[in-house]
């Protein structure tokens, strides 16, 4: 197993409810790993990246414990067994879904 | 208020769709409009700046522009009045890779006239127009507007650089107006291939040149379905009317306490009757004198009258945003508006009196209407015989049908 993505609640709609997605492949850069995740779960791509290919401003990605904003962005190197966390920035909520109520 | 699940909508029922900064609320009533059922929040925690009901071609489809602060904006639809919503895998509205910009927000969803029942439009930020010709399955950027040489000189208004208003022409589907803050009004007559600024007579208070070719901060435009050349416009200072499809505009802000405001709605059956909700200055942005008053003209802007029955007339520090007011197409017409403080008011007698339909909602940013089973999809046909102007409060709303 090469990398494990930790998926926030909001995006689990697009990963068949999985909190973690393991990808059994070798990746050189974060963009390669994200591309592989998006091929498996297409709904993830446009929620994490804009159409200009940048990480959305209120989405943080951590490789290990380090935000990729400080390690090269999508060109951050990925090592074997790395844990990659996609996290909504603190500027918003947890993604916990309220049940729609009838009032 | 009667509490109810989001189903049970019958043909002829009125729908009022309310978008807020924290989700959407759907309300329905029989044509009498005396008791309302509400469901929501749909998409809790998401801003919903645009909603639409598409009943063309036998559809019963709701559209919502759902904005996640973190994960972007998509259009979602429901064919069962909000019980279930589509969840597109790919973002269905996005700029092509060569555009060099990314979608920030969807501000408007508009239906083409009923002779093009599979065509929809949406207006977005950064300012651009998208079109779908397959009922909303796929969307494409309208390049004629995006590539306009003026685009680089449009400036963002308070809400961002957005295309927030789309006004198709029911008499000619190649003709359409859009409004951009701040770019002004643009019109196409060839289905979107080319666009011309149509701002003659509209003031730009915030520029050295008060009447430029473009660059105005237009807040909303409405068109009467049976008289397509008749348009009304609420500007960032200025209320205007055009009788030539936007070629020229005349100031009609005589008799209102302020010519600043956002929301404007047109009577569905009378092209001379319009509703505006003036706000006090672009700095304070609350209703003048803290009195919540809708202003109505019945002679195309020659005179305005305040409509106050049922609305708070003191300590009402309220504001209504650009898409916060709408009319239904029944007779007598229903008028609805939602406030930034989360109140939804409605009148079932054309503004003669108002009821508080819902309170303590999140801030309201969008109010739209529809009639279930209305094949025109809200594009009202010209009545064969012009309806006599109703005497307020003397007709029974319960017996009135479109």
Coordinates of C-alpha atoms in Angstrom, one line a residue:
Chain A
X1 CA 0.0 0.0 0.0
X2 CA 1.5 3.3 -1.1
X3 CA -0.7 6.1 0.2
X4 CA -3.8 6.6 2.3
X5 CA -6.1 9.6 1.8
X6 CA -8.1 10.7 4.7
X7 CA -11.5 12.0 3.4
X8 CA -13.5 14.7 5.1
X9 CA -17.2 14.1 5.8
X10 CA -18.4 16.3 3.0
X11 CA -16.5 14.3 0.4
X12 CA -17.5 10.9 1.6
X13 CA -20.6 11.3 -0.6
X14 CA -18.2 10.8 -3.5
X15 CA -16.1 8.0 -1.9
X16 CA -18.9 5.5 -1.2
X17 CA -18.8 6.7 2.4
X18 CA -15.2 5.8 3.0
X19 CA -13.3 7.8 5.6
X20 CA -10.0 6.5 4.2
X21 CA -9.0 5.5 0.7
X22 CA -5.9 3.5 0.2
X23 CA -4.2 3.6 -3.2
X24 CA -1.8 0.8 -3.9
X25 CA 0.5 2.4 -6.3
X26 CA 3.7 4.5 -6.4
X27 CA 3.4 8.2 -6.7
X28 CA 6.1 10.8 -7.2
X29 CA 4.1 13.9 -6.5
X30 CA 0.9 14.9 -4.7
X31 CA -0.8 15.8 -8.0
X32 CA -0.2 12.2 -9.2
X33 CA -1.8 10.8 -6.1
X34 CA -4.8 13.2 -6.3
X35 CA -5.2 12.3 -10.0
X36 CA -5.4 8.7 -9.1
X37 CA -7.9 9.3 -6.3
X38 CA -10.0 11.4 -8.7
X39 CA -10.0 8.6 -11.3
X40 CA -11.4 6.2 -8.8
X41 CA -13.8 8.8 -7.3
X42 CA -14.5 11.5 -10.0
X43 CA -16.6 13.6 -7.6
X44 CA -13.5 14.4 -5.5
X45 CA -11.6 16.3 -8.2
X46 CA -13.8 19.4 -8.7
X47 CA -14.4 19.7 -5.0
X48 CA -10.7 19.9 -4.2
X49 CA -9.4 21.6 -7.2
X50 CA -10.6 24.6 -9.2
X51 CA -10.9 24.4 -13.0
X52 CA -7.5 26.2 -13.2
X53 CA -6.0 23.3 -11.4
X54 CA -5.3 24.9 -8.0
X55 CA -6.3 23.7 -4.6
X56 CA -9.4 25.5 -3.6
X57 CA -8.6 28.4 -1.2
X58 CA -10.6 27.0 1.7
X59 CA -9.4 23.4 1.4
X60 CA -6.2 22.3 3.1
X61 CA -4.2 19.3 2.1
X62 CA -1.7 17.8 4.6
X63 CA 1.0 15.3 3.6
X64 CA 1.7 13.8 7.0
X65 CA 1.3 16.7 9.3
X66 CA 2.6 19.4 7.0
X67 CA 0.3 21.7 4.9
X68 CA 1.3 21.4 1.3
X69 CA 0.9 25.2 1.0
X70 CA 4.4 25.3 2.5
X71 CA 5.9 22.2 0.8
X72 CA 5.4 22.9 -2.9
X73 CA 1.6 22.6 -3.3
X74 CA 0.6 19.9 -5.8
X75 CA 4.2 19.3 -6.5
X76 CA 4.9 18.1 -3.0
X77 CA 6.9 14.9 -3.1
X78 CA 5.1 11.7 -1.8
X79 CA 6.9 8.9 0.0
X80 CA 5.9 5.3 0.3
X81 CA 3.2 4.8 3.0
X82 CA 2.4 8.6 3.2
X83 CA -0.9 9.7 4.8
X84 CA -2.6 12.5 2.9
X85 CA -5.4 14.4 4.6
X86 CA -7.9 16.6 2.8
X87 CA -9.3 19.0 5.4
X88 CA -11.8 21.9 5.1
X89 CA -10.1 25.0 6.3
X90 CA -11.1 26.3 9.8
X91 CA -12.9 29.1 7.9
X92 CA -15.9 26.9 7.6
X93 CA -17.7 23.9 9.0
X94 CA -17.0 20.2 9.5
X95 CA -19.1 18.9 6.7
X96 CA -21.4 17.2 9.2
X97 CA -24.8 16.9 7.5
X98 CA -27.9 17.9 9.3
X99 CA -30.9 15.9 8.4
X100 CA -33.3 18.0 6.3
X101 CA -36.3 18.7 8.5
X102 CA -39.9 19.4 7.6
X103 CA -41.1 22.3 9.6
Chain B
X1 CA -47.9 28.2 9.1
X2 CA -48.8 24.6 8.5
X3 CA -45.9 22.2 8.9
X4 CA -45.5 19.6 6.2
X5 CA -43.1 17.3 4.3
X6 CA -41.8 18.5 1.0
X7 CA -44.2 16.5 -1.1
X8 CA -47.9 16.9 -1.9
X9 CA -47.6 19.6 -4.5
X10 CA -50.5 19.6 -6.8
X11 CA -50.9 21.2 -10.2
X12 CA -52.0 24.8 -9.7
X13 CA -50.2 25.1 -6.4
X14 CA -48.0 28.2 -5.9
X15 CA -44.3 27.6 -5.1
X16 CA -42.1 30.1 -3.3
X17 CA -38.5 29.2 -3.4
X18 CA -36.3 30.9 -0.8
X19 CA -32.5 30.9 -1.0
X20 CA -30.6 31.9 2.1
X21 CA -26.9 32.0 3.1
X22 CA -27.5 28.7 5.0
X23 CA -29.6 26.7 2.6
X24 CA -32.9 26.7 0.7
X25 CA -36.5 26.6 1.9
X26 CA -39.4 25.6 -0.3
X27 CA -42.9 26.8 0.4
X28 CA -46.1 25.8 -1.3
X29 CA -49.7 26.8 -1.0
X30 CA -53.0 26.3 -2.9
X31 CA -54.0 29.2 -5.1
X32 CA -55.7 30.9 -2.2
X33 CA -52.3 31.4 -0.6
X34 CA -53.7 31.6 2.9
X35 CA -51.8 28.6 4.3
X36 CA -48.3 27.6 3.5
X37 CA -46.2 24.5 3.9
X38 CA -42.5 24.8 4.2
X39 CA -39.6 22.4 4.0
X40 CA -36.0 23.0 4.7
X41 CA -33.3 23.7 5.0
X42 CA -32.2 22.0 1.9
X43 CA -28.4 22.0 1.6
X44 CA -27.9 23.2 5.2
X45 CA -24.8 25.3 5.6
X46 CA -24.6 26.1 1.9
X47 CA -25.4 29.5 0.4
X48 CA -28.1 29.3 -2.3
X49 CA -28.1 32.5 -4.3
X50 CA -30.1 31.2 -7.3
X51 CA -33.2 29.0 -7.6
X52 CA -35.6 28.3 -10.4
X53 CA -38.6 26.2 -11.1
X54 CA -38.8 24.7 -14.6
X55 CA -42.3 23.5 -15.6
X56 CA -41.8 23.8 -19.3
X57 CA -42.4 20.7 -21.3
X58 CA -44.3 19.0 -18.5
X59 CA -41.3 19.2 -16.1
X60 CA -41.7 19.6 -12.3
X61 CA -38.0 20.5 -11.8
X62 CA -36.4 22.7 -9.2
X63 CA -33.0 24.1 -9.8
X64 CA -30.7 25.3 -7.0
X65 CA -27.2 26.9 -7.2
X66 CA -25.5 25.3 -4.2
X67 CA -22.4 27.0 -2.9
X68 CA -20.0 25.3 -0.5
X69 CA -17.5 27.8 1.0
X70 CA -14.9 25.0 0.8
X71 CA -15.8 22.8 -2.1
X72 CA -17.2 25.2 -4.8
X73 CA -20.6 25.7 -6.5
X74 CA -22.7 23.2 -8.5
X75 CA -26.2 23.2 -9.9
X76 CA -28.5 20.6 -8.3
X77 CA -32.0 19.7 -9.4
X78 CA -35.0 17.9 -8.0
X79 CA -38.0 16.4 -9.8
X80 CA -39.8 15.6 -6.6
X81 CA -40.0 19.0 -5.0
X82 CA -36.9 18.6 -2.9
X83 CA -37.3 15.1 -1.5
X84 CA -34.2 14.1 -3.5
X85 CA -31.6 16.2 -5.3
X86 CA -29.1 15.4 -7.9
X87 CA -25.5 15.4 -6.8
X88 CA -23.3 15.8 -9.9
X89 CA -19.9 14.1 -9.8
X90 CA -18.3 16.7 -11.9
X91 CA -19.0 20.4 -11.4
X92 CA -21.6 21.0 -14.0
X93 CA -20.8 24.7 -14.5
X94 CA -17.2 25.4 -14.9
X95 CA -14.9 27.5 -17.2
X96 CA -13.0 25.8 -20.0
X97 CA -9.3 25.4 -19.3
X98 CA -8.3 28.1 -21.8
X99 CA -10.5 30.7 -20.0
X100 CA -7.9 31.1 -17.2
X101 CA -10.4 31.8 -14.5
X102 CA -12.2 29.7 -11.9
X103 CA -15.9 29.8 -10.9
X104 CA -16.6 31.5 -7.7
X105 CA -20.3 31.5 -7.4
X106 CA -23.5 31.0 -9.4
X107 CA -25.7 34.1 -9.1
X108 CA -28.7 33.4 -11.4
X109 CA -30.6 30.6 -13.1
X110 CA -32.9 31.6 -15.9
X111 CA -35.2 29.7 -18.3
X112 CA -35.4 30.4 -22.0
X113 CA -38.9 31.2 -23.3
X114 CA -41.2 28.2 -23.7
X115 CA -40.5 27.8 -27.4
X116 CA -37.0 26.6 -26.3
X117 CA -38.0 24.3 -23.5
X118 CA -34.6 22.7 -23.1
X119 CA -32.6 25.9 -22.8
X120 CA -31.5 27.4 -19.5
X121 CA -28.9 30.0 -18.6
X122 CA -26.9 30.8 -15.6
X123 CA -25.0 33.9 -14.6
X124 CA -21.8 33.5 -12.6
X125 CA -18.9 35.2 -10.8
X126 CA -16.5 36.1 -12.3
X127 CA -18.9 37.7 -14.7
X128 CA -19.9 35.3 -17.4
X129 CA -22.9 33.6 -18.9
X130 CA -23.4 29.8 -19.3
X131 CA -26.0 28.1 -21.5
X132 CA -27.5 24.6 -21.5
X133 CA -29.5 23.3 -24.5
X134 CA -30.2 19.9 -23.1
X135 CA -32.4 20.7 -20.1
X136 CA -29.5 21.4 -17.8
X137 CA -27.5 18.2 -18.4
X138 CA -24.5 20.0 -19.8
X139 CA -23.4 23.6 -19.7
X140 CA -21.1 25.7 -21.9
X141 CA -19.6 29.2 -21.6
X142 CA -21.1 31.8 -23.9
X143 CA -17.9 32.9 -25.5
X144 CA -19.4 35.9 -27.3
X145 CA -19.8 37.7 -23.9
X146 CA -16.7 36.2 -22.2
X147 CA -14.5 37.4 -25.1
X148 CA -16.1 40.9 -25.2
X149 CA -13.4 43.6 -25.4
X150 CA -14.9 45.4 -22.4
X151 CA -14.6 42.4 -20.0
X152 CA -11.1 43.4 -18.8
X153 CA -12.5 46.8 -17.7
X154 CA -15.5 45.5 -15.7
X155 CA -15.0 46.1 -12.0
X156 CA -16.3 44.1 -9.0
X157 CA -19.2 45.6 -7.1
X158 CA -19.9 44.9 -3.4
X159 CA -20.9 41.3 -4.2
X160 CA -18.0 40.6 -6.5
X161 CA -17.7 40.8 -10.3
X162 CA -20.9 38.9 -11.1
X163 CA -23.4 38.5 -13.9
X164 CA -26.5 38.4 -11.7
X165 CA -29.4 39.1 -14.1
X166 CA -30.5 37.3 -17.2
X167 CA -33.6 38.6 -19.1
X168 CA -34.5 36.5 -22.1
X169 CA -37.0 38.0 -24.6
X170 CA -40.1 35.8 -24.9
X171 CA -40.8 37.3 -28.4
X172 CA -37.4 36.4 -29.8
X173 CA -35.2 33.7 -28.3
X174 CA -32.1 35.2 -30.0
X175 CA -32.5 38.4 -28.0
X176 CA -31.5 38.7 -24.4
X177 CA -30.3 41.2 -21.8
X178 CA -27.8 40.5 -19.0
X179 CA -26.7 42.8 -16.2
X180 CA -23.2 42.8 -14.7
X181 CA -22.0 44.6 -11.5
X182 CA -20.2 46.6 -12.5
X183 CA -20.3 46.4 -16.2
X184 CA -23.9 47.5 -16.9
X185 CA -26.4 46.1 -19.3
X186 CA -25.5 44.1 -22.4
X187 CA -27.8 42.9 -25.1
X188 CA -27.5 40.2 -27.7
X189 CA -29.7 39.9 -30.7
X190 CA -28.0 36.9 -32.3
X191 CA -28.3 34.3 -29.6
X192 CA -25.2 35.3 -27.7
X193 CA -22.6 35.6 -30.5
X194 CA -22.3 39.3 -30.1
X195 CA -23.2 41.7 -27.3
X196 CA -23.6 45.5 -27.2
X197 CA -23.7 47.7 -24.1
X198 CA -27.2 49.2 -23.5
X199 CA -26.7 51.8 -20.8
X200 CA -27.8 55.0 -22.5
X201 CA -29.3 57.2 -19.8
X202 CA -28.2 55.1 -16.8
X203 CA -26.1 57.0 -14.2
X204 CA -22.8 55.8 -12.8
X205 CA -22.7 57.9 -9.6
X206 CA -19.3 56.5 -8.6
X207 CA -17.4 57.4 -11.8
X208 CA -16.1 60.8 -13.0
X209 CA -18.2 60.4 -16.2
X210 CA -21.7 60.0 -15.0
X211 CA -23.1 58.4 -18.2
X212 CA -20.5 56.2 -19.6
X213 CA -21.0 53.6 -22.4
X214 CA -20.6 50.8 -19.8
X215 CA -19.4 50.3 -16.2
X216 CA -22.7 51.0 -14.5
X217 CA -23.6 49.1 -11.3
X218 CA -27.0 47.7 -12.4
X219 CA -28.7 45.8 -9.6
X220 CA -31.7 44.2 -11.2
X221 CA -33.8 44.3 -14.5
X222 CA -37.3 43.0 -15.1
X223 CA -39.2 42.6 -18.3
X224 CA -42.9 42.3 -18.9
X225 CA -43.6 39.0 -20.7
X226 CA -46.4 40.5 -22.8
X227 CA -44.6 43.7 -23.7
X228 CA -41.0 42.6 -24.2
X229 CA -39.7 46.1 -25.1
X230 CA -40.9 47.4 -21.7
X231 CA -38.1 47.0 -19.0
X232 CA -37.6 48.4 -15.5
X233 CA -34.2 48.7 -13.9
X234 CA -33.1 49.2 -10.3
X235 CA -29.6 50.8 -10.4
X236 CA -27.0 51.6 -7.8
X237 CA -28.8 55.0 -7.5
X238 CA -31.5 55.3 -10.1
X239 CA -34.8 53.7 -11.1
X240 CA -35.3 53.4 -14.8
X241 CA -37.7 52.4 -17.5
X242 CA -37.0 51.5 -21.1
X243 CA -39.7 51.2 -23.7
X244 CA -37.4 50.3 -26.6
X245 CA -35.8 47.0 -25.3
X246 CA -32.9 48.8 -23.6
X247 CA -31.8 51.1 -26.3
X248 CA -32.5 54.0 -23.9
X249 CA -33.5 54.4 -20.3
X250 CA -35.5 57.2 -18.5
X251 CA -35.3 58.0 -14.8
X252 CA -38.6 57.2 -13.1
X253 CA -37.5 57.7 -9.4
X254 CA -39.9 60.5 -8.6
X255 CA -42.0 59.7 -5.6
X256 CA -39.8 57.2 -3.9
X257 CA -37.9 58.0 -0.7
X258 CA -34.6 56.8 -2.2
X259 CA -33.5 55.8 -5.7
X260 CA -31.0 53.3 -4.2
X261 CA -32.1 49.7 -3.8
X262 CA -31.7 46.2 -5.2
X263 CA -35.0 44.4 -5.6
X264 CA -37.6 45.1 -8.2
X265 CA -40.5 43.0 -9.4
X266 CA -43.0 43.4 -12.3
X267 CA -46.7 42.6 -12.2
X268 CA -47.3 39.4 -14.2
X269 CA -50.3 40.8 -16.1
X270 CA -49.9 44.6 -16.2
X271 CA -46.8 46.1 -17.8
X272 CA -47.4 49.4 -16.0
X273 CA -47.3 48.0 -12.5
X274 CA -43.9 47.5 -10.8
X275 CA -42.8 47.0 -7.2
X276 CA -39.5 48.4 -5.8
X277 CA -38.0 48.3 -2.3
X278 CA -35.9 51.4 -1.8
X279 CA -33.0 51.4 0.6
X280 CA -31.4 54.4 2.3
X281 CA -28.1 55.1 0.5
X282 CA -25.4 52.7 -0.5
X283 CA -23.7 53.2 2.9
X284 CA -26.6 52.4 5.3
X285 CA -28.5 50.0 3.0
X286 CA -31.6 49.7 5.2
X287 CA -35.1 50.8 4.4
X288 CA -35.6 54.6 4.8
X289 CA -36.8 55.9 8.2
X290 CA -36.7 52.3 9.4
X291 CA -40.1 51.7 7.8
X292 CA -40.5 48.6 5.7
X293 CA -42.3 49.9 2.6
X294 CA -42.8 48.4 -0.8
X295 CA -43.3 51.0 -3.4
X296 CA -45.7 50.4 -6.3
X297 CA -46.3 52.2 -9.5
X298 CA -49.3 51.5 -11.6
X299 CA -48.4 53.9 -14.4
X300 CA -45.0 52.8 -15.4
X301 CA -43.2 55.0 -13.0
X302 CA -45.2 58.2 -13.3
X303 CA -46.1 58.0 -9.6
X304 CA -45.3 55.7 -6.7
X305 CA -47.3 54.7 -3.6
X306 CA -46.0 53.1 -0.4
X307 CA -47.5 49.7 0.5
X308 CA -47.4 49.3 4.3
X309 CA -50.4 47.3 5.5
X310 CA -49.0 44.4 7.5
X311 CA -45.4 45.6 7.4
X312 CA -43.5 47.1 10.4
X313 CA -43.4 50.9 10.3
X314 CA -40.9 51.6 13.0
X315 CA -37.5 50.2 14.0
X316 CA -37.4 48.1 10.9
X317 CA -33.8 48.0 10.0
X318 CA -34.4 45.8 7.1
X319 CA -32.8 45.2 3.7
X320 CA -33.9 43.2 0.6
X321 CA -31.2 42.1 -1.9
X322 CA -31.3 42.0 -5.6
X323 CA -33.1 38.7 -6.0
X324 CA -35.1 39.0 -2.9
X325 CA -38.5 39.9 -4.4
X326 CA -40.7 38.1 -6.9
X327 CA -44.3 37.9 -8.1
X328 CA -46.4 34.8 -8.9
X329 CA -48.5 34.7 -12.0
X330 CA -51.9 34.2 -10.4
X331 CA -54.8 36.7 -10.4
X332 CA -54.7 38.7 -8.3
X333 CA -50.9 38.5 -8.3
X334 CA -49.0 37.4 -5.2
X335 CA -45.9 39.4 -4.3
X336 CA -43.2 38.1 -2.0
X337 CA -39.9 39.3 -0.6
X338 CA -37.3 38.1 1.9
X339 CA -35.1 40.2 4.1
X340 CA -31.6 39.9 5.3
X341 CA -32.9 39.4 8.7
X342 CA -34.7 36.2 7.6
X343 CA -38.3 37.3 7.2
X344 CA -40.4 36.2 4.3
X345 CA -43.4 38.4 3.6
X346 CA -46.1 37.8 1.0
X347 CA -49.1 39.6 -0.4
X348 CA -51.9 37.7 -2.1
X349 CA -53.6 40.9 -3.2
X350 CA -50.9 42.6 -5.3
X351 CA -49.4 44.5 -2.3
X352 CA -52.6 45.7 -0.7
X353 CA -51.7 43.9 2.5
X354 CA -48.9 41.7 3.6
X355 CA -48.5 38.6 5.8
X356 CA -45.3 37.4 7.5
X357 CA -45.1 33.9 6.0
X358 CA -41.8 32.8 7.7
X359 CA -39.6 34.4 10.3
X360 CA -36.2 33.6 11.8
X361 CA -34.8 32.1 8.6
X362 CA -31.1 32.7 7.7
X363 CA -30.4 35.8 5.7
X364 CA -32.5 35.7 2.5
X365 CA -30.7 36.2 -0.7
X366 CA -33.2 34.9 -3.3
X367 CA -36.9 34.6 -3.7
X368 CA -38.4 32.9 -6.7
X369 CA -41.9 31.6 -7.6
X370 CA -43.5 29.0 -9.8
X371 CA -46.9 27.4 -10.5
X372 CA -46.9 23.6 -10.5
X373 CA -48.2 22.4 -13.8
X374 CA -47.8 25.7 -15.6
X375 CA -46.6 24.7 -19.0
X376 CA -45.3 28.2 -19.8
X377 CA -42.8 27.8 -17.0
X378 CA -43.5 31.2 -15.6
X379 CA -43.3 32.8 -19.0
X380 CA -46.8 34.4 -18.9
X381 CA -48.7 34.6 -22.1
X382 CA -50.4 37.8 -23.1
X383 CA -53.9 37.7 -21.8
X384 CA -56.5 37.9 -24.6
X385 CA -58.4 40.5 -22.8
X386 CA -56.5 42.9 -20.6
X387 CA -57.4 42.3 -17.0
X388 CA -59.1 45.2 -15.2
X389 CA -56.8 46.5 -12.4
X390 CA -58.1 44.9 -9.2
X391 CA -59.4 46.9 -6.4
X392 CA -57.2 46.0 -3.5
X393 CA -58.8 43.7 -0.9
X394 CA -62.1 43.3 -2.8
X395 CA -61.5 40.0 -4.6
X396 CA -61.4 36.7 -3.0
X397 CA -57.9 35.2 -3.4
X398 CA -59.3 31.8 -2.6
X399 CA -61.3 31.9 -5.8
X400 CA -58.6 33.4 -8.0
X401 CA -56.7 31.2 -10.4
X402 CA -54.3 32.0 -13.1

